[in-house]
XYZ file of C-alpha atoms in Angstrom:
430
model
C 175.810 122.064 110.365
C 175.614 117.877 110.522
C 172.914 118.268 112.520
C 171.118 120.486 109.683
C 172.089 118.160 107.081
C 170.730 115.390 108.922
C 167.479 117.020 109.710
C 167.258 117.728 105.396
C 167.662 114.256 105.009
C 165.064 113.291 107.338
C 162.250 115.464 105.989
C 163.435 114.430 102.490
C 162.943 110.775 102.907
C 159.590 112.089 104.753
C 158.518 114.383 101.981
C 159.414 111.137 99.537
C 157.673 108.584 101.422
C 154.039 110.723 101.899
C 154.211 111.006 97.969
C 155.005 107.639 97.493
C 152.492 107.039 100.157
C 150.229 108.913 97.513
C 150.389 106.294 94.846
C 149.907 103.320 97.235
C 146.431 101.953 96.339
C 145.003 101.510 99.647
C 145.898 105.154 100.831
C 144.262 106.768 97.968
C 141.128 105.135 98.463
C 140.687 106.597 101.809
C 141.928 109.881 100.311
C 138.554 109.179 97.866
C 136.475 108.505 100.473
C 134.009 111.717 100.550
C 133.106 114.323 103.653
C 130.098 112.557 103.829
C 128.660 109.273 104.015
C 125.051 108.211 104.350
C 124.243 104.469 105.499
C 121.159 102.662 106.457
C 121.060 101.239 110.024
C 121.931 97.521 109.595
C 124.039 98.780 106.772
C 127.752 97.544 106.228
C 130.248 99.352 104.630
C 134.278 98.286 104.126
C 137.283 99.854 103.102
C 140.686 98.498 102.161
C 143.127 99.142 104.944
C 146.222 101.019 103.938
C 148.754 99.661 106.896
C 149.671 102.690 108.002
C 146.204 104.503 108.474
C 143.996 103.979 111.862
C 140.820 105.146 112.463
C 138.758 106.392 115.055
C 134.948 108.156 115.627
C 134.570 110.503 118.014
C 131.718 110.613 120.468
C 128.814 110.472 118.127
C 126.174 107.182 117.665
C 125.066 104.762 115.418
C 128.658 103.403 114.291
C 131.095 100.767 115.314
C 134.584 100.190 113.720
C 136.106 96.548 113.113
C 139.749 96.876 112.209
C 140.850 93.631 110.769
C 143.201 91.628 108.427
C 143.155 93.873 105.549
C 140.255 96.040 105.593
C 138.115 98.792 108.027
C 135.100 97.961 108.478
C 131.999 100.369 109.435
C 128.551 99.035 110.806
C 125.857 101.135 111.303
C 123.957 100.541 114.604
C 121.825 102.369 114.949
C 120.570 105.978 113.574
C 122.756 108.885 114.175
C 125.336 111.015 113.390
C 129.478 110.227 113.893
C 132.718 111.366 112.475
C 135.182 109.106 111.355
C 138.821 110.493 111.965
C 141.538 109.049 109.801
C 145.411 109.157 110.881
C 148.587 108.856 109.543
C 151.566 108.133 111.615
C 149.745 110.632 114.582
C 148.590 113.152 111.764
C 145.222 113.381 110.688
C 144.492 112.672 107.002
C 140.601 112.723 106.496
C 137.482 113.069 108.421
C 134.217 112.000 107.400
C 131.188 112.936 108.729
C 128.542 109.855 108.707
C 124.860 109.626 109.246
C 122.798 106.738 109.968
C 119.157 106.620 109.124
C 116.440 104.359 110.543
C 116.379 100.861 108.471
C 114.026 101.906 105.366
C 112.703 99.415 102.509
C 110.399 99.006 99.960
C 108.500 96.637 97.628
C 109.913 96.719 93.630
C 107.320 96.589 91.298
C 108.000 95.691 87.654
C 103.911 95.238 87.244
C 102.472 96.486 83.720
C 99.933 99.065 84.681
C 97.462 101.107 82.712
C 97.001 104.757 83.530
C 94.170 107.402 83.440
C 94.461 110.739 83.994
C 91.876 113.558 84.702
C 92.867 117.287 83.957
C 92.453 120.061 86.492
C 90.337 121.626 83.887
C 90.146 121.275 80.306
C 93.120 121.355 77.756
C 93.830 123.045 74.750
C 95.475 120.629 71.886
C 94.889 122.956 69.019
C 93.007 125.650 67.058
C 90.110 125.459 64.512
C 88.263 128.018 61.967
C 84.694 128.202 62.637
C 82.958 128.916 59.219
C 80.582 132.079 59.739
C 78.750 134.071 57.176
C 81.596 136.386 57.380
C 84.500 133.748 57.013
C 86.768 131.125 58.796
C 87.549 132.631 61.850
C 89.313 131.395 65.303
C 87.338 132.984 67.929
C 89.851 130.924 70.747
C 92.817 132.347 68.564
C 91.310 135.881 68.686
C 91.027 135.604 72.208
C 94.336 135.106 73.029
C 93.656 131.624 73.943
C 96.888 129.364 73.160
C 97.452 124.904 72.490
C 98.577 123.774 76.028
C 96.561 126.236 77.653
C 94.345 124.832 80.174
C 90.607 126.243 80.785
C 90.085 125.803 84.227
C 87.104 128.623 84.974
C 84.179 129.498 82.726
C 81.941 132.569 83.814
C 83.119 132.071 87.175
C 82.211 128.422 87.207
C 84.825 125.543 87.379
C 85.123 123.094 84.541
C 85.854 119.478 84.667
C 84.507 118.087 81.444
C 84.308 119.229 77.841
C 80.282 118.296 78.216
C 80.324 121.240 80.724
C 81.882 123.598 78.337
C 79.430 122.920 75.346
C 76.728 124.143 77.856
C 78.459 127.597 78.159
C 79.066 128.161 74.614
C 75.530 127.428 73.644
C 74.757 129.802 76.413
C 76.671 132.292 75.469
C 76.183 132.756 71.787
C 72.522 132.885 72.308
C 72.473 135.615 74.718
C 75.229 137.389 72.611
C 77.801 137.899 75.971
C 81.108 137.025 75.931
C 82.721 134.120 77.780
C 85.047 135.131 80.829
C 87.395 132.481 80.839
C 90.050 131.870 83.517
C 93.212 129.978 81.885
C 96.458 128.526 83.674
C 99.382 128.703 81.245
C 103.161 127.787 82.736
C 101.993 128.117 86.428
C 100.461 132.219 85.759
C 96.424 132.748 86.043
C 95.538 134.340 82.368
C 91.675 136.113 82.438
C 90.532 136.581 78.509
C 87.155 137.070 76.999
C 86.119 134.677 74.235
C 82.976 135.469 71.779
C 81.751 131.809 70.344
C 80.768 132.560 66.639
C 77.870 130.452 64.734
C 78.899 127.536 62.261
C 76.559 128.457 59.675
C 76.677 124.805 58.350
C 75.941 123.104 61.695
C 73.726 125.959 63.144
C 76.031 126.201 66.283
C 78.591 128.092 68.633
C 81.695 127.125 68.473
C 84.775 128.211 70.344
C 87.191 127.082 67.841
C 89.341 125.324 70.014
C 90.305 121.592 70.037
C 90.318 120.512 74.094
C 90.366 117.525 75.948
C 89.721 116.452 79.771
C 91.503 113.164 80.141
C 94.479 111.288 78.811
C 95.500 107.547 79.057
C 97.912 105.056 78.847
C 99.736 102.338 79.973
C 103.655 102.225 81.988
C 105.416 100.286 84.518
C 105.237 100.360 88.377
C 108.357 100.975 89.789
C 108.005 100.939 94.308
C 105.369 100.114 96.827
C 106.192 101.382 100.385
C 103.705 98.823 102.524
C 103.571 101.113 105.420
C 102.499 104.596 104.244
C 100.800 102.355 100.743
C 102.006 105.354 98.777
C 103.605 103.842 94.924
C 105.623 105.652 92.227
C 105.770 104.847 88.579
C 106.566 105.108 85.297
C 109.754 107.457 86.042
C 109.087 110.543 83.809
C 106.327 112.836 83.375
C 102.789 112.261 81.796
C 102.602 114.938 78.295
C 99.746 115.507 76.314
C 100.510 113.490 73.219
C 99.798 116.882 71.029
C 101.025 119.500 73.172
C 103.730 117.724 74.337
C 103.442 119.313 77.364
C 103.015 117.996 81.283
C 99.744 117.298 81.862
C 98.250 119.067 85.265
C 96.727 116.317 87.049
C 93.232 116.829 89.225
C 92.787 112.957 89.707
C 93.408 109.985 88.300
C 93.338 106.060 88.355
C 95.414 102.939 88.379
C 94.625 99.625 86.714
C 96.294 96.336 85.952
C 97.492 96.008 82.597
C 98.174 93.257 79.970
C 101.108 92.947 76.997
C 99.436 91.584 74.697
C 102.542 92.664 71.850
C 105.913 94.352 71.213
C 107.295 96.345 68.296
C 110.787 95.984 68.288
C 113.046 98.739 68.712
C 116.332 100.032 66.127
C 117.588 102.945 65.166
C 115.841 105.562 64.742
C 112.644 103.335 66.336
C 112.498 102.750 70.150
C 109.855 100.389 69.838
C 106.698 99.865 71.991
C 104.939 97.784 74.430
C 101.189 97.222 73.293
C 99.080 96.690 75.625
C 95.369 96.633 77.051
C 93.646 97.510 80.579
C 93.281 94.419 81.996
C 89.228 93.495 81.203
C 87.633 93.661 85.037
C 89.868 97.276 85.146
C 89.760 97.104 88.288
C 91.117 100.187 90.218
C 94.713 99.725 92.417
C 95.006 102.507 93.364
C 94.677 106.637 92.439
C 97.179 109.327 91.285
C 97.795 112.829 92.663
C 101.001 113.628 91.500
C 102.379 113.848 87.974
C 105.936 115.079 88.090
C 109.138 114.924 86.100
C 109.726 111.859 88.234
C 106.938 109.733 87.644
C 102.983 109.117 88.690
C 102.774 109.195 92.502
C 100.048 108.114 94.978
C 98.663 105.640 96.788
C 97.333 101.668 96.017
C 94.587 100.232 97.806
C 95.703 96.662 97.233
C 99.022 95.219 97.157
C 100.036 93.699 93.410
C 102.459 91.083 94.117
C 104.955 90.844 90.790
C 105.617 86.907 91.672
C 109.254 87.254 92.135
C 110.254 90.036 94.414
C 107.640 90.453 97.104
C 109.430 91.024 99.688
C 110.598 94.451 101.065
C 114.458 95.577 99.997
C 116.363 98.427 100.881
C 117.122 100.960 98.215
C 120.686 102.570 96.866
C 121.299 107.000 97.338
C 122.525 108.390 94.322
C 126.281 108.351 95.219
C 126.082 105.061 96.391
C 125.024 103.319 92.807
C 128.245 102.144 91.393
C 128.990 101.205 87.508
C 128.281 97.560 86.614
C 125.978 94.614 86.718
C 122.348 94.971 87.117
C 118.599 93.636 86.865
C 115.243 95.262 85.799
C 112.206 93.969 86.313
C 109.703 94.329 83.531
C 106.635 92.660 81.619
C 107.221 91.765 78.080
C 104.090 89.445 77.842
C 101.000 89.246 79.237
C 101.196 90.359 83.088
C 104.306 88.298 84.248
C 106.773 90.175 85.568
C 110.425 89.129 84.442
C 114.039 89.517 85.217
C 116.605 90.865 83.159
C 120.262 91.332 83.086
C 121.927 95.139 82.259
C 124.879 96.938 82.761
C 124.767 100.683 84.597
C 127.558 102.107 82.142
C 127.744 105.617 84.454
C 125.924 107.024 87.492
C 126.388 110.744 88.936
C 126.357 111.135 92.263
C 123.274 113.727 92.521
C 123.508 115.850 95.177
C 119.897 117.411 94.349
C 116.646 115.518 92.180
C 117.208 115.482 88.413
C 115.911 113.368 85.941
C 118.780 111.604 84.476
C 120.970 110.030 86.861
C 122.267 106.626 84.756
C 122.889 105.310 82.052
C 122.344 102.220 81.304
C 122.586 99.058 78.611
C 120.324 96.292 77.958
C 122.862 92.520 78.363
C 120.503 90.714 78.499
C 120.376 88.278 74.970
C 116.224 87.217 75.921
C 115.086 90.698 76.283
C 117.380 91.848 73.577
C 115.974 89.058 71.085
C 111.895 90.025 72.160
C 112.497 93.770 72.075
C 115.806 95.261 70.937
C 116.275 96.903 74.389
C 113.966 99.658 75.948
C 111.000 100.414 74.253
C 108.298 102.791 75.477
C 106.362 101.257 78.183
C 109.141 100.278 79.926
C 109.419 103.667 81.408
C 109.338 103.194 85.239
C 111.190 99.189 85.427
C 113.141 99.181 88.743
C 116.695 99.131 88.747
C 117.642 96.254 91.176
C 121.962 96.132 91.691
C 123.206 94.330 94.523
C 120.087 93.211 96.091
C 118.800 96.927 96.558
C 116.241 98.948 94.377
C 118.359 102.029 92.589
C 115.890 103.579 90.690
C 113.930 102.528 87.707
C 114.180 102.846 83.646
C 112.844 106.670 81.985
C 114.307 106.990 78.545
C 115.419 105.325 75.717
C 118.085 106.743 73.187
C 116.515 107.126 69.826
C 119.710 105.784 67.656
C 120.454 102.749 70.160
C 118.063 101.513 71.752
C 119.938 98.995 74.214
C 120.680 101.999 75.776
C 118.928 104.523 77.915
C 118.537 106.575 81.095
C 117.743 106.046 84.621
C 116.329 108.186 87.936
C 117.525 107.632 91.131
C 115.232 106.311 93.252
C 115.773 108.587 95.921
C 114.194 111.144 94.232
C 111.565 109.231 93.127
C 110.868 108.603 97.134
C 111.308 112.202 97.163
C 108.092 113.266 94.935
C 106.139 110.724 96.466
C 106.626 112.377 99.613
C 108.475 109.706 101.561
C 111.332 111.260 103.850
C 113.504 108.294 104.074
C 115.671 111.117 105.652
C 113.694 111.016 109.101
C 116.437 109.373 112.099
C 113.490 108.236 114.501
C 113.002 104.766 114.254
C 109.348 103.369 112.835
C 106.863 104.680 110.309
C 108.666 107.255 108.013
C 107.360 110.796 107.993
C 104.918 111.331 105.258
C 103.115 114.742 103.716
């Protein structure tokens, strides 16, 4: 029976001390650590260390452990895979599976950059009543034909450009036969027939149908990778400014940009950047890609931004942490600036998605000159720490200090740069 007793006592002060254990700082830090951990060879990474935990890695590669003074230290070698094995008093208390990828950087841009777009086809924005000797009538509405709607074959011939279409219609309403048209709507293949009726003021056919083939503007560059030359930009998706809808890119061109004014943001107003293509417009590069993450392609020149030319390693989703930060942004003329903000929350995305911060303007210059994030601005890289994070997308309508911000591993992602690729040199590219 003592020796009972004495074994109850035992496991009570046990069963005490590993909840006490619980509370102690240190310990539940390594508790928080998570499964997995992805580092960048060359990458450091340090713990606190709880006196009573020791670590190991089993017989993986790519990682080192220095135990010292008060804190564990991980380096990453080299790329691989390990697991980190945590132990308490002989018992293990976490294990953490850690992968090391090749050494990957690239350039932040910050650059004010116009855009132009080309449509793989031609895009509805809107209806119109053609006014025949037997009334207003729609003959696109009557076909079935709806706004965002875009016209991609005609009589079995592609179209590019609205001149192409006119050359049908006139066609067509001469010889009395209907159009075959061949429309993409929300990724489906639509075939309609559409009759162009006479405008018996103007003595022409008419489809009644607003379209367009092209769409510009201007927005921020955001990365340059220097070995595959590949850029991404701007941060969100290109709509058409009356559909509001994506707009499906064929082609499309980059060019230098100039400020040349900004309308200050408040509530209710984010404010703008105004700006002009700069006068040679000059071509930097082209654009095959517009996605909810931004314009993606390639540049055919490098455009330094004057004050962060040099390659920098970037920051995965869970690894962005809450606190101090830079953009870098143009707020007049072409000279790209620095400016202070705070990253108020980041989630830890474990797949792409649009909004991954959120973040506040600090910074009492760029507060003063714009009121925080006006449009335009749309694609300024996140810098925290000396790494890129991901770049500005949205502003918030009723406080404009404050906004949104994508990752910029998914921005990598839709550019098609696999930072994920172990083998050391040039990353994998599609």
């Amino acid at each position: 029976m003592k020796y009972a007793w004495i074994k109850k006592i035992i496991g009570g002060v046990l069963l005490v001390s590993l909840l006490l254990l619980g509370f102690y700082k240190p310990f539940q830090q390594y508790i928080s650590i998570p499964k997995k951990l992805v580092l960048f060879e060359g990458e450091t990474i340090q713990f606190p260390k709880a006196v009573p935990v020791s670590a190991s890695l089993t017989t993986g590669s790519g990682l080192a452990i220095q135990s010292g003074g008060d804190s564990l230290t991980l380096d990453a070698e080299a790329p691989g895979t390990n697991q980190l094995l945590l132990d308490f008093a002989g018992f293990p208390v976490k294990k953490v599976d850690v992968e090391v990828l090749r050494d990957f950087k690239v350039i932040p841009g910050g650059q004010s950059i116009g855009v132009k777009l080309n449509t793989k086809g031609v895009l509805v924005v809107g209806h119109h009543l053609v006014d025949t000797i037997k009334g207003k009538k729609s003959p696109g509405e009557i076909a079935g034909v709806q706004i965002g709607d875009m016209i991609t074959e005609i009589n079995h011939h592609q179209v590019k450009r609205m001149n192409e279409v006119t050359e049908f219609v006139q066609k067509s309403g001469e010889d009395g036969k209907p159009l075959d048209l061949v429309i993409s709507r929300e990724n489906k293949t639509i075939e309609t027939k559409l009759t162009p009726l006479k405008d018996k003021n103007e003595n022409i056919y008419k489809l009644g149908l607003y379209i367009r083939d092209s769409a510009a503007g201007i927005g921020t560059m955001t990365f340059y990778h220097p070995q595959t030359k590949k850029y991404g930009a701007l941060g969100h998706v290109i709509s058409d400014m009356d559909t509001k809808m994506p707009i499906v890119v064929k082609d499309g061109e980059v060019v230098r940009s100039t400020v040349t004014s900004i309308e200050k943001g408040s509530n209710g107003d984010p404010g703008e950047k105004l700006a002009r293509f700069s006068s040679d417009k000059e071509v930097i590069g082209d654009i095959n890609r517009n996605s909810p993450f931004g314009i993606f392609g390639k540049l055919n020149k490098t455009i330094p931004n004057g004050i962060m030319d040099e390659p920098m390693p970037i920051t995965l989703s869970h690894q962005v942490k809450e606190g101090p930060a830079q953009i870098l942004t143009v707020v007049d003329g072409s000279q790209v600036e620095r400016f202070d903000i705070e990253i108020v929350s980041t989630i830890p995305q474990k797949f792409p998605a649009i909004k991954g911060m959120v973040i506040k303007v600090t910074d009492p210059k760029l507060l003063k000159k714009t009121g925080g994030i006006v449009q335009g601005m749309s694609g300024s890289p996140i810098i925290q720490n000396g790494k890129l994070v991901g770049a500005v997308t949205h502003v918030f309508v009723n406080d404009p200090t404050s906004g949104y911000g994508v990752h910029i591993e998914w921005m990598l992602n839709e550019a098609g740069i696999n930072i994920y690729e172990k083998s050391t040199g040039i990353p994998k590219a599609s």
